[in-house]
């Protein structure tokens, strides 16, 4: 994979990313390379800041979750299928009840924790052809989008944990930023 994934502690992961226009250099190639990096690291989503590009772009292929969750509706299953590209996305609404789901992140290997978020979103975004869509999405896909969307605002899933949990994880997170972690894909560690 061309781009290493930035590890926890890297300042780019904390920046608020910027919208892009269709003339952004080599955007189609960049999207393909992001999918490549995501598949090679066995992720279901990857946001551009994670490869050092502070732009409002993320890619998702959450189909592996379709196997895990048999109780999804047909609409939810359909929405999970295939490669999805979100450019300049804006979450217009978050509704529904709050639910816990165990999240992980390619920038934070080895840590998986329950995060509570609302179940449904209404999102406006451009696809890879810069065509605008407004979609209502719930369930697992909404969850993956909420996680990736957070990356664009410099937010990581660990930020959503209780202060008690954060204290427990502090040392582990510090070790990740130093590269003291087992990981089988290419990463860039800020404190190594
Ligand atoms: Ni992530």
PDB file of C-alpha atoms and ligand atoms in Angstrom:
ATOM      1  CA  UNK A   1       0.000   0.000   0.000  1.00  0.00           C
ATOM      2  CA  UNK A   2       1.198   3.433  -0.949  1.00  0.00           C
ATOM      3  CA  UNK A   3       0.131   5.376   2.129  1.00  0.00           C
ATOM      4  CA  UNK A   4       0.939   4.312   5.677  1.00  0.00           C
ATOM      5  CA  UNK A   5      -1.897   4.781   8.161  1.00  0.00           C
ATOM      6  CA  UNK A   6      -1.201   7.538  10.682  1.00  0.00           C
ATOM      7  CA  UNK A   7      -1.212   6.262  14.243  1.00  0.00           C
ATOM      8  CA  UNK A   8      -2.868   7.773  17.292  1.00  0.00           C
ATOM      9  CA  UNK A   9      -1.089  10.933  18.388  1.00  0.00           C
ATOM     10  CA  UNK A  10      -0.356  12.217  14.898  1.00  0.00           C
ATOM     11  CA  UNK A  11      -1.391  15.898  14.678  1.00  0.00           C
ATOM     12  CA  UNK A  12      -3.114  15.473  11.278  1.00  0.00           C
ATOM     13  CA  UNK A  13      -5.672  13.188  12.958  1.00  0.00           C
ATOM     14  CA  UNK A  14      -6.708  16.158  15.104  1.00  0.00           C
ATOM     15  CA  UNK A  15      -7.181  18.721  12.342  1.00  0.00           C
ATOM     16  CA  UNK A  16     -10.535  19.808  10.962  1.00  0.00           C
ATOM     17  CA  UNK A  17     -10.380  18.713   7.315  1.00  0.00           C
ATOM     18  CA  UNK A  18     -11.343  20.916   4.364  1.00  0.00           C
ATOM     19  CA  UNK A  19     -13.912  20.469   1.607  1.00  0.00           C
ATOM     20  CA  UNK A  20     -12.552  19.669  -1.842  1.00  0.00           C
ATOM     21  CA  UNK A  21     -13.610  20.578  -5.379  1.00  0.00           C
ATOM     22  CA  UNK A  22     -13.662  18.290  -8.448  1.00  0.00           C
ATOM     23  CA  UNK A  23     -10.325  19.729  -9.609  1.00  0.00           C
ATOM     24  CA  UNK A  24      -8.514  18.360  -6.546  1.00  0.00           C
ATOM     25  CA  UNK A  25      -5.354  16.811  -8.031  1.00  0.00           C
ATOM     26  CA  UNK A  26      -5.592  13.100  -8.920  1.00  0.00           C
ATOM     27  CA  UNK A  27      -8.723  12.641  -6.850  1.00  0.00           C
ATOM     28  CA  UNK A  28      -9.818   9.412  -8.606  1.00  0.00           C
ATOM     29  CA  UNK A  29      -6.392   7.867  -8.082  1.00  0.00           C
ATOM     30  CA  UNK A  30      -6.411   8.943  -4.443  1.00  0.00           C
ATOM     31  CA  UNK A  31      -9.817   7.304  -3.895  1.00  0.00           C
ATOM     32  CA  UNK A  32      -8.541   4.031  -5.418  1.00  0.00           C
ATOM     33  CA  UNK A  33      -5.440   4.159  -3.258  1.00  0.00           C
ATOM     34  CA  UNK A  34      -7.548   4.728  -0.163  1.00  0.00           C
ATOM     35  CA  UNK A  35      -9.629   1.638  -0.929  1.00  0.00           C
ATOM     36  CA  UNK A  36      -6.417  -0.283  -1.499  1.00  0.00           C
ATOM     37  CA  UNK A  37      -4.990   0.822   1.853  1.00  0.00           C
ATOM     38  CA  UNK A  38      -8.293   0.017   3.567  1.00  0.00           C
ATOM     39  CA  UNK A  39      -8.516  -3.510   2.134  1.00  0.00           C
ATOM     40  CA  UNK A  40      -4.864  -4.271   2.835  1.00  0.00           C
ATOM     41  CA  UNK A  41      -5.337  -3.335   6.465  1.00  0.00           C
ATOM     42  CA  UNK A  42      -8.684  -5.201   6.675  1.00  0.00           C
ATOM     43  CA  UNK A  43     -10.636  -2.072   7.545  1.00  0.00           C
ATOM     44  CA  UNK A  44     -14.260  -1.290   6.704  1.00  0.00           C
ATOM     45  CA  UNK A  45     -13.692   2.450   6.447  1.00  0.00           C
ATOM     46  CA  UNK A  46     -10.861   4.906   5.969  1.00  0.00           C
ATOM     47  CA  UNK A  47     -10.857   8.687   6.183  1.00  0.00           C
ATOM     48  CA  UNK A  48      -8.366  10.830   4.247  1.00  0.00           C
ATOM     49  CA  UNK A  49      -6.833  12.385   7.407  1.00  0.00           C
ATOM     50  CA  UNK A  50      -5.711   8.856   8.354  1.00  0.00           C
ATOM     51  CA  UNK A  51      -3.350   8.865   5.381  1.00  0.00           C
ATOM     52  CA  UNK A  52      -2.205  12.410   6.044  1.00  0.00           C
ATOM     53  CA  UNK A  53      -4.610  14.279   3.763  1.00  0.00           C
ATOM     54  CA  UNK A  54      -6.674  16.807   5.652  1.00  0.00           C
ATOM     55  CA  UNK A  55      -9.612  16.772   3.249  1.00  0.00           C
ATOM     56  CA  UNK A  56     -13.276  15.834   3.708  1.00  0.00           C
ATOM     57  CA  UNK A  57     -13.196  12.448   2.033  1.00  0.00           C
ATOM     58  CA  UNK A  58     -13.800   8.969   3.383  1.00  0.00           C
ATOM     59  CA  UNK A  59     -14.354   5.568   1.851  1.00  0.00           C
ATOM     60  CA  UNK A  60     -16.363   2.664   3.215  1.00  0.00           C
ATOM     61  CA  UNK A  61     -16.924  -0.967   2.354  1.00  0.00           C
ATOM     62  CA  UNK A  62     -18.799  -2.393   5.308  1.00  0.00           C
ATOM     63  CA  UNK A  63     -19.995  -5.542   3.559  1.00  0.00           C
ATOM     64  CA  UNK A  64     -18.051  -7.808   5.957  1.00  0.00           C
ATOM     65  CA  UNK A  65     -20.566  -6.755   8.607  1.00  0.00           C
ATOM     66  CA  UNK A  66     -23.424  -8.254   6.578  1.00  0.00           C
ATOM     67  CA  UNK A  67     -22.158 -11.703   7.575  1.00  0.00           C
ATOM     68  CA  UNK A  68     -22.042 -10.824  11.251  1.00  0.00           C
ATOM     69  CA  UNK A  69     -25.466  -9.293  11.635  1.00  0.00           C
ATOM     70  CA  UNK A  70     -28.188 -11.617  10.471  1.00  0.00           C
ATOM     71  CA  UNK A  71     -30.998  -9.535  11.936  1.00  0.00           C
ATOM     72  CA  UNK A  72     -30.617  -6.623   9.539  1.00  0.00           C
ATOM     73  CA  UNK A  73     -33.482  -5.446   7.369  1.00  0.00           C
ATOM     74  CA  UNK A  74     -33.301  -5.892   3.586  1.00  0.00           C
ATOM     75  CA  UNK A  75     -32.787  -2.136   3.182  1.00  0.00           C
ATOM     76  CA  UNK A  76     -29.903  -2.181   5.631  1.00  0.00           C
ATOM     77  CA  UNK A  77     -28.315  -5.159   3.847  1.00  0.00           C
ATOM     78  CA  UNK A  78     -28.648  -3.410   0.503  1.00  0.00           C
ATOM     79  CA  UNK A  79     -27.077  -0.210   1.865  1.00  0.00           C
ATOM     80  CA  UNK A  80     -24.099  -2.167   3.197  1.00  0.00           C
ATOM     81  CA  UNK A  81     -23.209  -3.545  -0.216  1.00  0.00           C
ATOM     82  CA  UNK A  82     -20.206  -2.404  -2.158  1.00  0.00           C
ATOM     83  CA  UNK A  83     -17.769   0.440  -2.157  1.00  0.00           C
ATOM     84  CA  UNK A  84     -18.988   3.820  -0.984  1.00  0.00           C
ATOM     85  CA  UNK A  85     -17.260   7.159  -1.378  1.00  0.00           C
ATOM     86  CA  UNK A  86     -18.257  10.238   0.636  1.00  0.00           C
ATOM     87  CA  UNK A  87     -16.921  13.639  -0.373  1.00  0.00           C
ATOM     88  CA  UNK A  88     -17.695  16.883   1.530  1.00  0.00           C
ATOM     89  CA  UNK A  89     -20.240  14.967   3.579  1.00  0.00           C
ATOM     90  CA  UNK A  90     -22.516  16.773   5.983  1.00  0.00           C
ATOM     91  CA  UNK A  91     -24.594  14.944   8.569  1.00  0.00           C
ATOM     92  CA  UNK A  92     -27.849  16.906   8.545  1.00  0.00           C
ATOM     93  CA  UNK A  93     -29.601  15.008  11.328  1.00  0.00           C
ATOM     94  CA  UNK A  94     -28.912  12.327  13.890  1.00  0.00           C
ATOM     95  CA  UNK A  95     -32.018  10.690  15.309  1.00  0.00           C
ATOM     96  CA  UNK A  96     -33.267   7.537  16.981  1.00  0.00           C
ATOM     97  CA  UNK A  97     -32.239   5.859  20.151  1.00  0.00           C
ATOM     98  CA  UNK A  98     -28.695   5.651  21.372  1.00  0.00           C
ATOM     99  CA  UNK A  99     -27.060   2.253  21.091  1.00  0.00           C
ATOM    100  CA  UNK A 100     -23.695   0.743  21.905  1.00  0.00           C
ATOM    101  CA  UNK A 101     -21.504  -0.836  19.253  1.00  0.00           C
ATOM    102  CA  UNK A 102     -17.919  -2.003  19.566  1.00  0.00           C
ATOM    103  CA  UNK A 103     -15.734   0.233  17.435  1.00  0.00           C
ATOM    104  CA  UNK A 104     -12.137  -0.011  16.351  1.00  0.00           C
ATOM    105  CA  UNK A 105      -9.951   2.181  14.174  1.00  0.00           C
ATOM    106  CA  UNK A 106      -7.027   1.533  11.825  1.00  0.00           C
ATOM    107  CA  UNK A 107      -5.210   4.438  13.525  1.00  0.00           C
ATOM    108  CA  UNK A 108      -5.687   2.827  16.954  1.00  0.00           C
ATOM    109  CA  UNK A 109      -4.784  -0.857  16.480  1.00  0.00           C
ATOM    110  CA  UNK A 110      -5.552  -3.305  19.251  1.00  0.00           C
ATOM    111  CA  UNK A 111      -8.226  -1.208  20.946  1.00  0.00           C
ATOM    112  CA  UNK A 112     -11.903  -1.973  20.590  1.00  0.00           C
ATOM    113  CA  UNK A 113     -14.475  -0.327  22.805  1.00  0.00           C
ATOM    114  CA  UNK A 114     -18.212   0.182  22.954  1.00  0.00           C
ATOM    115  CA  UNK A 115     -19.250   3.606  21.735  1.00  0.00           C
ATOM    116  CA  UNK A 116     -22.744   5.030  22.149  1.00  0.00           C
ATOM    117  CA  UNK A 117     -24.239   6.909  19.222  1.00  0.00           C
ATOM    118  CA  UNK A 118     -27.696   7.569  17.798  1.00  0.00           C
ATOM    119  CA  UNK A 119     -28.991   4.958  15.392  1.00  0.00           C
ATOM    120  CA  UNK A 120     -30.041   6.989  12.391  1.00  0.00           C
ATOM    121  CA  UNK A 121     -28.514   9.727  10.255  1.00  0.00           C
ATOM    122  CA  UNK A 122     -29.528  11.913   7.360  1.00  0.00           C
ATOM    123  CA  UNK A 123     -26.461  12.735   5.313  1.00  0.00           C
ATOM    124  CA  UNK A 124     -25.697  14.912   2.310  1.00  0.00           C
ATOM    125  CA  UNK A 125     -22.570  14.040   0.342  1.00  0.00           C
ATOM    126  CA  UNK A 126     -20.964  13.887  -3.080  1.00  0.00           C
ATOM    127  CA  UNK A 127     -20.042  10.531  -4.605  1.00  0.00           C
ATOM    128  CA  UNK A 128     -16.791   9.991  -6.524  1.00  0.00           C
ATOM    129  CA  UNK A 129     -18.300  11.679  -9.583  1.00  0.00           C
ATOM    130  CA  UNK A 130     -19.144  14.697  -7.408  1.00  0.00           C
ATOM    131  CA  UNK A 131     -22.836  13.964  -7.766  1.00  0.00           C
ATOM    132  CA  UNK A 132     -24.868  15.045  -4.736  1.00  0.00           C
ATOM    133  CA  UNK A 133     -26.934  12.607  -2.684  1.00  0.00           C
ATOM    134  CA  UNK A 134     -29.098  12.953   0.392  1.00  0.00           C
ATOM    135  CA  UNK A 135     -29.661   9.653   2.154  1.00  0.00           C
ATOM    136  CA  UNK A 136     -31.186   8.357   5.348  1.00  0.00           C
ATOM    137  CA  UNK A 137     -29.174   5.536   6.798  1.00  0.00           C
ATOM    138  CA  UNK A 138     -29.458   3.517   9.998  1.00  0.00           C
ATOM    139  CA  UNK A 139     -27.868   0.526  11.661  1.00  0.00           C
ATOM    140  CA  UNK A 140     -24.297  -0.592  11.069  1.00  0.00           C
ATOM    141  CA  UNK A 141     -23.655   1.560   8.010  1.00  0.00           C
ATOM    142  CA  UNK A 142     -24.777   4.678   9.868  1.00  0.00           C
ATOM    143  CA  UNK A 143     -22.363   3.698  12.624  1.00  0.00           C
ATOM    144  CA  UNK A 144     -19.428   3.311  10.240  1.00  0.00           C
ATOM    145  CA  UNK A 145     -20.258   6.672   8.623  1.00  0.00           C
ATOM    146  CA  UNK A 146     -20.485   8.411  12.015  1.00  0.00           C
ATOM    147  CA  UNK A 147     -17.054   7.028  12.917  1.00  0.00           C
ATOM    148  CA  UNK A 148     -15.440   8.103   9.622  1.00  0.00           C
ATOM    149  CA  UNK A 149     -17.202  11.468   9.669  1.00  0.00           C
ATOM    150  CA  UNK A 150     -15.725  12.154  13.106  1.00  0.00           C
ATOM    151  CA  UNK A 151     -12.234  11.762  11.589  1.00  0.00           C
ATOM    152  CA  UNK A 152     -12.946  14.779   9.354  1.00  0.00           C
ATOM    153  CA  UNK A 153     -13.471  16.888  12.451  1.00  0.00           C
ATOM    154  CA  UNK A 154     -10.385  15.574  14.232  1.00  0.00           C
ATOM    155  CA  UNK A 155     -12.405  13.312  16.524  1.00  0.00           C
ATOM    156  CA  UNK A 156     -11.420   9.725  17.359  1.00  0.00           C
ATOM    157  CA  UNK A 157     -13.718   7.051  18.773  1.00  0.00           C
ATOM    158  CA  UNK A 158     -11.776   6.990  22.029  1.00  0.00           C
ATOM    159  CA  UNK A 159     -12.873  10.611  22.600  1.00  0.00           C
ATOM    160  CA  UNK A 160     -16.400   9.299  23.135  1.00  0.00           C
ATOM    161  CA  UNK A 161     -15.439   7.017  26.028  1.00  0.00           C
ATOM    162  CA  UNK A 162     -15.964   7.797  29.696  1.00  0.00           C
ATOM    163  CA  UNK A 163     -13.139   9.574  31.496  1.00  0.00           C
ATOM    164  CA  UNK A 164     -12.645   6.401  33.541  1.00  0.00           C
ATOM    165  CA  UNK A 165     -12.194   4.308  30.387  1.00  0.00           C
ATOM    166  CA  UNK A 166      -9.908   6.961  28.893  1.00  0.00           C
ATOM    167  CA  UNK A 167      -7.693   6.773  31.956  1.00  0.00           C
ATOM    168  CA  UNK A 168      -7.499   3.001  31.639  1.00  0.00           C
ATOM    169  CA  UNK A 169      -6.477   3.283  27.994  1.00  0.00           C
ATOM    170  CA  UNK A 170      -4.009   6.146  28.383  1.00  0.00           C
ATOM    171  CA  UNK A 171      -0.874   4.015  28.509  1.00  0.00           C
ATOM    172  CA  UNK A 172      -1.988   1.775  25.651  1.00  0.00           C
ATOM    173  CA  UNK A 173      -2.682   4.823  23.468  1.00  0.00           C
ATOM    174  CA  UNK A 174       0.704   6.289  24.368  1.00  0.00           C
ATOM    175  CA  UNK A 175       2.342   3.021  23.329  1.00  0.00           C
ATOM    176  CA  UNK A 176       0.509   3.080  19.995  1.00  0.00           C
ATOM    177  CA  UNK A 177       1.868   6.546  19.236  1.00  0.00           C
ATOM    178  CA  UNK A 178       5.367   5.224  20.002  1.00  0.00           C
ATOM    179  CA  UNK A 179       4.930   2.232  17.715  1.00  0.00           C
ATOM    180  CA  UNK A 180       4.875  -0.256  20.568  1.00  0.00           C
ATOM    181  CA  UNK A 181       2.017  -2.257  19.108  1.00  0.00           C
ATOM    182  CA  UNK A 182       1.580  -5.344  16.968  1.00  0.00           C
ATOM    183  CA  UNK A 183       0.140  -4.437  13.631  1.00  0.00           C
ATOM    184  CA  UNK A 184       0.325  -6.165  10.257  1.00  0.00           C
ATOM    185  CA  UNK A 185      -0.124  -3.141   7.991  1.00  0.00           C
ATOM    186  CA  UNK A 186       2.093  -0.145   7.330  1.00  0.00           C
ATOM    187  CA  UNK A 187       1.733   2.687   9.833  1.00  0.00           C
ATOM    188  CA  UNK A 188       3.406   5.981  10.661  1.00  0.00           C
ATOM    189  CA  UNK A 189       3.964   6.486  14.372  1.00  0.00           C
ATOM    190  CA  UNK A 190       4.306  10.104  15.574  1.00  0.00           C
ATOM    191  CA  UNK A 191       6.546   9.344  18.566  1.00  0.00           C
ATOM    192  CA  UNK A 192       8.748   6.620  17.146  1.00  0.00           C
TER     193      UNK A 192
HETATM  194 NI1  LIG B   1     -11.135   5.297  12.494  1.00  0.00          NI
END
